[in-house]
mmCIF file of C-alpha atoms in Angstrom:
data_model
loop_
_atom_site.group_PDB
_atom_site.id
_atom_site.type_symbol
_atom_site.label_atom_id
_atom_site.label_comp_id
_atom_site.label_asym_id
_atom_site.label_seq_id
_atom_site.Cartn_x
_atom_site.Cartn_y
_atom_site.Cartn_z
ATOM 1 C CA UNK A 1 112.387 89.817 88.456
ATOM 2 C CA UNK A 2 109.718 90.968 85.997
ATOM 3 C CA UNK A 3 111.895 92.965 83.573
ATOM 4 C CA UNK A 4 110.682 95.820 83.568
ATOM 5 C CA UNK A 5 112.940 98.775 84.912
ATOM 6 C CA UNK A 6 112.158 102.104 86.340
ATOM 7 C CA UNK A 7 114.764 104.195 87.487
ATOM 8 C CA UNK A 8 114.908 106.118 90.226
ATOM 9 C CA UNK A 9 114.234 104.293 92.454
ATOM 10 C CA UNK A 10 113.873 106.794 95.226
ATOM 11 C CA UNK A 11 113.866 110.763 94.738
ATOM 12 C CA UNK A 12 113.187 113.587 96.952
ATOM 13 C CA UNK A 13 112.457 116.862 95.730
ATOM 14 C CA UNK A 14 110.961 119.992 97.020
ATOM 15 C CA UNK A 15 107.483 121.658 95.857
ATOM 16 C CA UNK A 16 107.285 123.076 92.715
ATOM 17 C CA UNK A 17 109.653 120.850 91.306
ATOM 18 C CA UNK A 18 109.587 119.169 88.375
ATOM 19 C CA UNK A 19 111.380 115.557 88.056
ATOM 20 C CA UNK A 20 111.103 112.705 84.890
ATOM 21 C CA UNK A 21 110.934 109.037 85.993
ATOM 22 C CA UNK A 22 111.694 106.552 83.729
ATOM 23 C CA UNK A 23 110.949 103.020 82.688
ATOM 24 C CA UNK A 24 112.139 100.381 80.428
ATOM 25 C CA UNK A 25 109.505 97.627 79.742
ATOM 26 C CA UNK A 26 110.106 94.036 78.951
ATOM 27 C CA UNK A 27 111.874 92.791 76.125
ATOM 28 C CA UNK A 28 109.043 92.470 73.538
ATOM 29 C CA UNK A 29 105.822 94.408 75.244
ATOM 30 C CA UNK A 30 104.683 97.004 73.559
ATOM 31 C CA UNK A 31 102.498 98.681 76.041
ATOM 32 C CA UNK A 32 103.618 100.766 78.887
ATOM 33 C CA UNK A 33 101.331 101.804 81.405
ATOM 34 C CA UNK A 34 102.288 104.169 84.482
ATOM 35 C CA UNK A 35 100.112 103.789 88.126
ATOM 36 C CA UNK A 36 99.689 105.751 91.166
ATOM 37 C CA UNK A 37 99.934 104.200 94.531
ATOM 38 C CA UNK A 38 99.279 106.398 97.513
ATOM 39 C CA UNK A 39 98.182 105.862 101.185
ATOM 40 C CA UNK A 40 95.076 108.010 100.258
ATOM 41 C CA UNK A 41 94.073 107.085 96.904
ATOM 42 C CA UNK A 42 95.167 103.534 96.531
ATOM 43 C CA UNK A 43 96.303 102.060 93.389
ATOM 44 C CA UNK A 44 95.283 104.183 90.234
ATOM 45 C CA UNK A 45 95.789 104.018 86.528
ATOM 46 C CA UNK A 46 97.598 106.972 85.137
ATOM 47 C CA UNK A 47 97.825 106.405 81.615
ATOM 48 C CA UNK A 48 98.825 103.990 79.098
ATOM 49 C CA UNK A 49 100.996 103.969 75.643
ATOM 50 C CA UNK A 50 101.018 100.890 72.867
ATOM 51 C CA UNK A 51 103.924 100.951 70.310
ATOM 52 C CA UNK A 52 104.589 105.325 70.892
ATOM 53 C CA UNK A 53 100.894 105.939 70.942
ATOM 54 C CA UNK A 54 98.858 107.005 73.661
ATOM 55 C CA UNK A 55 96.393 104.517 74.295
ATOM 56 C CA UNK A 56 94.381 105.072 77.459
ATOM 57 C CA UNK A 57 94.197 108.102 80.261
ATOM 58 C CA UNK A 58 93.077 107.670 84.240
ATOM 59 C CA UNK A 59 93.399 110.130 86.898
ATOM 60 C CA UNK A 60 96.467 111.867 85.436
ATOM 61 C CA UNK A 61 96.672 115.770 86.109
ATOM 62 C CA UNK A 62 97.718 118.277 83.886
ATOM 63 C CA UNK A 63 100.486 119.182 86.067
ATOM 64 C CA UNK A 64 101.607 115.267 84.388
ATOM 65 C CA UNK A 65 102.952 113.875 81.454
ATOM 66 C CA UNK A 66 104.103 110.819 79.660
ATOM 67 C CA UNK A 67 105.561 110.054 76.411
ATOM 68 C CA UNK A 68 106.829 106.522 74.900
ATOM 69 C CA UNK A 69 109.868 106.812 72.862
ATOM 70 C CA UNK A 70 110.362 104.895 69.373
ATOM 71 C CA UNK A 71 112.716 102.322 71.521
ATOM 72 C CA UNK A 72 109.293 101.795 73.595
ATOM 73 C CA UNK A 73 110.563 103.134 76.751
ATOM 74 C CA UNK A 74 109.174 105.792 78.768
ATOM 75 C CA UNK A 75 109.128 109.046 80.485
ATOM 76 C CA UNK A 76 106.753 110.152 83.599
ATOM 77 C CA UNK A 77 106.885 113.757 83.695
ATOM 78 C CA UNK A 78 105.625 115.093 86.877
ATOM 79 C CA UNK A 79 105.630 119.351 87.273
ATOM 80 C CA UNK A 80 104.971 122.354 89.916
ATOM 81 C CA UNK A 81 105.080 119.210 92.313
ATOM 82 C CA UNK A 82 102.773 119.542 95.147
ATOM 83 C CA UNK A 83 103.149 117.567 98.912
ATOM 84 C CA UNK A 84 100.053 115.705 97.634
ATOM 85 C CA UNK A 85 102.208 113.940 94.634
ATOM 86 C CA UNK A 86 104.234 112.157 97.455
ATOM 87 C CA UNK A 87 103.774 108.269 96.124
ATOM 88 C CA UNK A 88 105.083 105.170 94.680
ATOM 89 C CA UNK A 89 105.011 105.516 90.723
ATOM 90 C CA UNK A 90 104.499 102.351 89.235
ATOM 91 C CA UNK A 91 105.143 101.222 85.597
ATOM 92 C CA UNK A 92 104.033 98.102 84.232
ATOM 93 C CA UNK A 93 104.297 96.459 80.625
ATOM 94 C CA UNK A 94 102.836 94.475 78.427
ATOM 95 C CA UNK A 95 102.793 92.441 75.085
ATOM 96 C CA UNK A 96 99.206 93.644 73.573
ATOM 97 C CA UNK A 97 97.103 95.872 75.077
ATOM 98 C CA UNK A 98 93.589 93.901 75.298
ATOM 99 C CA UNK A 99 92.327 92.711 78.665
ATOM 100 C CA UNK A 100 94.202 88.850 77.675
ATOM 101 C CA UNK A 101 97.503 90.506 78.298
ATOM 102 C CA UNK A 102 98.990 90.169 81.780
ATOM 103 C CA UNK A 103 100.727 93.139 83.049
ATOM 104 C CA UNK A 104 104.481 93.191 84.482
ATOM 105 C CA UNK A 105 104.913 95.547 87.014
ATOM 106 C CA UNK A 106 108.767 97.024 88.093
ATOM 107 C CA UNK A 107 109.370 97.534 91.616
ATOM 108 C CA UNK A 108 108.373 101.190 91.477
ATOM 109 C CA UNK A 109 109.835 104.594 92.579
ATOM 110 C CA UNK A 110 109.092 105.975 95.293
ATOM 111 C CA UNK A 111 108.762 109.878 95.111
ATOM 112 C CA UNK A 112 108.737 112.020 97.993
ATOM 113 C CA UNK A 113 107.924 116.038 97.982
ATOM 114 C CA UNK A 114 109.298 118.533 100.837
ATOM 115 C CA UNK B 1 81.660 100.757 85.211
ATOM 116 C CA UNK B 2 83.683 98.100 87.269
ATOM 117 C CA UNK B 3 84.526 98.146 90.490
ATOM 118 C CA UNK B 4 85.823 95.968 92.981
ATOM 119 C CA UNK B 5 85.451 95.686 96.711
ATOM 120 C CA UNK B 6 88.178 94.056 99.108
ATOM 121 C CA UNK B 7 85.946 93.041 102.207
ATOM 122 C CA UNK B 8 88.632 93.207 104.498
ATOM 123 C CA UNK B 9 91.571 95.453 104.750
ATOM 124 C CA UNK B 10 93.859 92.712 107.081
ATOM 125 C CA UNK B 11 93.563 89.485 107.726
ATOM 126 C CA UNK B 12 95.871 87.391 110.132
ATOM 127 C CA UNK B 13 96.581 83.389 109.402
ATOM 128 C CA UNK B 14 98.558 81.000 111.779
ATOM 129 C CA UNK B 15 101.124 79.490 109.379
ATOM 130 C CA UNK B 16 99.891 75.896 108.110
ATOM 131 C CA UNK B 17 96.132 77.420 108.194
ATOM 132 C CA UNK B 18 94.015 78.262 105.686
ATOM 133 C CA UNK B 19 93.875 81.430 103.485
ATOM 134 C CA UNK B 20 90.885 83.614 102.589
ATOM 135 C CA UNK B 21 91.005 86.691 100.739
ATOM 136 C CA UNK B 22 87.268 88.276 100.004
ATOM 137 C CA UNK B 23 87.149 89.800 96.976
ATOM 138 C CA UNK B 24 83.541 91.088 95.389
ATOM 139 C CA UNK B 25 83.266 92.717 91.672
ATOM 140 C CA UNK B 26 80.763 95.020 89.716
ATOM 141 C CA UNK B 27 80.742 94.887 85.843
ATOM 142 C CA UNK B 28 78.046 95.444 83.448
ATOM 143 C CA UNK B 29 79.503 92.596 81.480
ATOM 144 C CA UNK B 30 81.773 89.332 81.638
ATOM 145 C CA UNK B 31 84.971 91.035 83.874
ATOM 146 C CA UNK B 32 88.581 89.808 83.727
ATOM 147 C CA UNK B 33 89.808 89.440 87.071
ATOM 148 C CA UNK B 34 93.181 89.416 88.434
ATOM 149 C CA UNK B 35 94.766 88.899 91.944
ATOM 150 C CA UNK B 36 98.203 90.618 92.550
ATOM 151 C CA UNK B 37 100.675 90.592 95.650
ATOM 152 C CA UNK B 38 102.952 93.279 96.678
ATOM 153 C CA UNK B 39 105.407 92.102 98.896
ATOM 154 C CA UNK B 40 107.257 95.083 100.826
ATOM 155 C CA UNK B 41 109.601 97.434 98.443
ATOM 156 C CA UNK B 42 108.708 95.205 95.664
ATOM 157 C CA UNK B 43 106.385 95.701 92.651
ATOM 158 C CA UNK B 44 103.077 94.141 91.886
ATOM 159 C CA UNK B 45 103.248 90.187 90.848
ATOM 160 C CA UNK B 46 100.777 88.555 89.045
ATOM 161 C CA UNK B 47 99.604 85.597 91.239
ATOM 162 C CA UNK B 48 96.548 84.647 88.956
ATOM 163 C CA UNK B 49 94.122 85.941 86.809
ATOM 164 C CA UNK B 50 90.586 84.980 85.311
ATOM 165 C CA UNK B 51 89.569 85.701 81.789
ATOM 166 C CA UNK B 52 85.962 83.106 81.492
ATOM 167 C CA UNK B 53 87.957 80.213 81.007
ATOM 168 C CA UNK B 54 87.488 77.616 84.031
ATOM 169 C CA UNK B 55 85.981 79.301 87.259
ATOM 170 C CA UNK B 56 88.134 77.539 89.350
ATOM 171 C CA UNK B 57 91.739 79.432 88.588
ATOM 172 C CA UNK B 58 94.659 78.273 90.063
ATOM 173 C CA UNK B 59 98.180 80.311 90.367
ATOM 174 C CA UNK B 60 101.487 80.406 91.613
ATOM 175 C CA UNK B 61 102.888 79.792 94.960
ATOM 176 C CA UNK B 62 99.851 77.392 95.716
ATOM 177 C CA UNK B 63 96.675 79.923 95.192
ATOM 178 C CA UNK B 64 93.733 79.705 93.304
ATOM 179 C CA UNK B 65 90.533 81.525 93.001
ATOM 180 C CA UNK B 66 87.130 80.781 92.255
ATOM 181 C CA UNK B 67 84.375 82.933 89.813
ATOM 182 C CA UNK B 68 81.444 83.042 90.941
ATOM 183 C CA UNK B 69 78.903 84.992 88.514
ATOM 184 C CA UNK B 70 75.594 84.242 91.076
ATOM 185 C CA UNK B 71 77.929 85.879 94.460
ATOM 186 C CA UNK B 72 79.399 88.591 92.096
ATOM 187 C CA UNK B 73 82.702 86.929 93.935
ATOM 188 C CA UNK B 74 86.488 86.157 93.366
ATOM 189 C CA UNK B 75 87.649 85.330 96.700
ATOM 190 C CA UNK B 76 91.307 83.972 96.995
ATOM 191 C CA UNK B 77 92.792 80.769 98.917
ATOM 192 C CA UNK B 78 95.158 79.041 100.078
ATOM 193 C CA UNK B 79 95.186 75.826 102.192
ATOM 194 C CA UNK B 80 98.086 76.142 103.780
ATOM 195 C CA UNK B 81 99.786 79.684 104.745
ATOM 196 C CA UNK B 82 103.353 80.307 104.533
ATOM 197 C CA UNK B 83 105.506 82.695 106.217
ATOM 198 C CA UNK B 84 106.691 83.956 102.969
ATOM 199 C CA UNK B 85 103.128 84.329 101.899
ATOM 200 C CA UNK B 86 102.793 87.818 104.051
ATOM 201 C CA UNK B 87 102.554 90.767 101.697
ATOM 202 C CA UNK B 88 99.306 92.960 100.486
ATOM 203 C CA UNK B 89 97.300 91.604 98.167
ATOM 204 C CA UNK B 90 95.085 93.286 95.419
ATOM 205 C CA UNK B 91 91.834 91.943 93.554
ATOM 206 C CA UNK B 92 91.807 93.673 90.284
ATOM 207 C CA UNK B 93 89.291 93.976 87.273
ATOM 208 C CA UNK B 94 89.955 95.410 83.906
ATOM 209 C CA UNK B 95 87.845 97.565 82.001
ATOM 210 C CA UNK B 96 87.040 96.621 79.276
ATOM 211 C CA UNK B 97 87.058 99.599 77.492
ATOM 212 C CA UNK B 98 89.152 98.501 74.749
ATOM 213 C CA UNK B 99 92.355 98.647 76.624
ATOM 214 C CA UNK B 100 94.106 97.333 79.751
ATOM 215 C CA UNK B 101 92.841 99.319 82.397
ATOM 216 C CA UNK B 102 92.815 97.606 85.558
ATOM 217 C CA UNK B 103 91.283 98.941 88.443
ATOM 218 C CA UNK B 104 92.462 97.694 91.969
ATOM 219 C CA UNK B 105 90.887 97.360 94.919
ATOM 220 C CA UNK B 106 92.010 98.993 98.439
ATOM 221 C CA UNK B 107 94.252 95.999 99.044
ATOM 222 C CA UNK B 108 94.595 93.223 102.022
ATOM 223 C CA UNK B 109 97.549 92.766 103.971
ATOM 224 C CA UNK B 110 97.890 89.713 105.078
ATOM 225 C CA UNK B 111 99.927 88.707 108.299
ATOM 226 C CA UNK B 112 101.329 84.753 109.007
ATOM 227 C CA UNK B 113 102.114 84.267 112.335
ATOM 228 C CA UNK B 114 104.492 81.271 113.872
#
């Protein structure tokens, strides 16, 4: 178990949806960071937060957004969902936020769009 | 910027053989290099990760890795598959852009047979 908690863990919805997935990092890390896996696009970095602030952006649309609460844990905000956005959201944590710090990932939710 | 290139997308092992994961990196600079598994319905698990301390890396569950600068390599091993060893694995770099950014490659699933 790595600790870190994301919750759902499986949601449907239908297009043009919007739907907030949430994660609670490890005791003690400070950064959050949010991925995309899909069957098309692989593995990609959404964006990151250290300690509330927004640290780092990737391939995040518009239609997406992400916030990091003063109890460090946070909120993917996904909107006007499209079939595309059909994928396994990842969140991962960490202590620091320099390339030294391993990341912790949770075990995902998996997000599919009818 | 960094990239990384998984040379092959499955590889099959008779259990008690040897493991090789291919794993080849691009980075203007001195990369940090990771190698995660993703077993089925689970999140991402650190197995080992290099940061230019020792070339030769060794992790959990048996693995290790070698750095090699000259090949541009990080291939992963194993002398001795187990079943529980099947899952997809994922050679990662970070970017060094300040922050934790890690970019993954496509992935290898690896298969153990009896």
């Amino acid at each position: 178990d790595s600790g870190v908690t994301q919750t759902p863990k499986h949601l449907i919805t239908a297009t043009g949806q919007r739907v907030t997935l949430r994660c609670s990092p490890r005791s003690g890390d400070l950064s959050v960071y949010w991925y995309q896996q899909s069957l098309d696009q692989g593995l990609q970095f959404l964006i990151q937060y250290y300690n509330g602030e927004e640290r780092a952006k990737g391939n995040i649309l518009e239609r997406f957004s992400a916030q990091q609460f003063p109890d460090l844990h946070s909120e993917l905000n996904l909107s006007s969902l499209e079939l595309g956005d059909s994928a396994l959201y990842f969140c991962a944590s960490s202590v620091g936020q320099g390339s030294n710090s391993p990341l912790h990932f949770g075990n995902g939710t998996r997000l599919t769009v009818t | 910027a960094q990239s990384v290139t998984q040379l092959d997308s499955h590889v099959s092992v008779s259990e008690g053989t040897p493991v090789l994961l291919r794993c080849n990196y691009s980075s203007s600079y001195s990369p940090s290099l990771f190698w995660y598994v993703q077993h089925p319905n689970k999140g991402l698990q650190l197995l080992l990760k290099y940061t230019s301390a020792a070339t030769l890396v060794k992790g959990i569950n048996g693995f290790e890795a070698e750095f090699k600068k000259s090949e541009t390599s990080f291939h992963l091993t194993k002398p001795s598959a187990h079943m529980s060893d099947a899952a997809e694995y994922f050679c990662v770099v970070s970017d060094r852009g300040g922050y934790n950014k890690l970019i993954f490659g496509a992935g290898t699933r690896l298969a153990v047979h009896p």
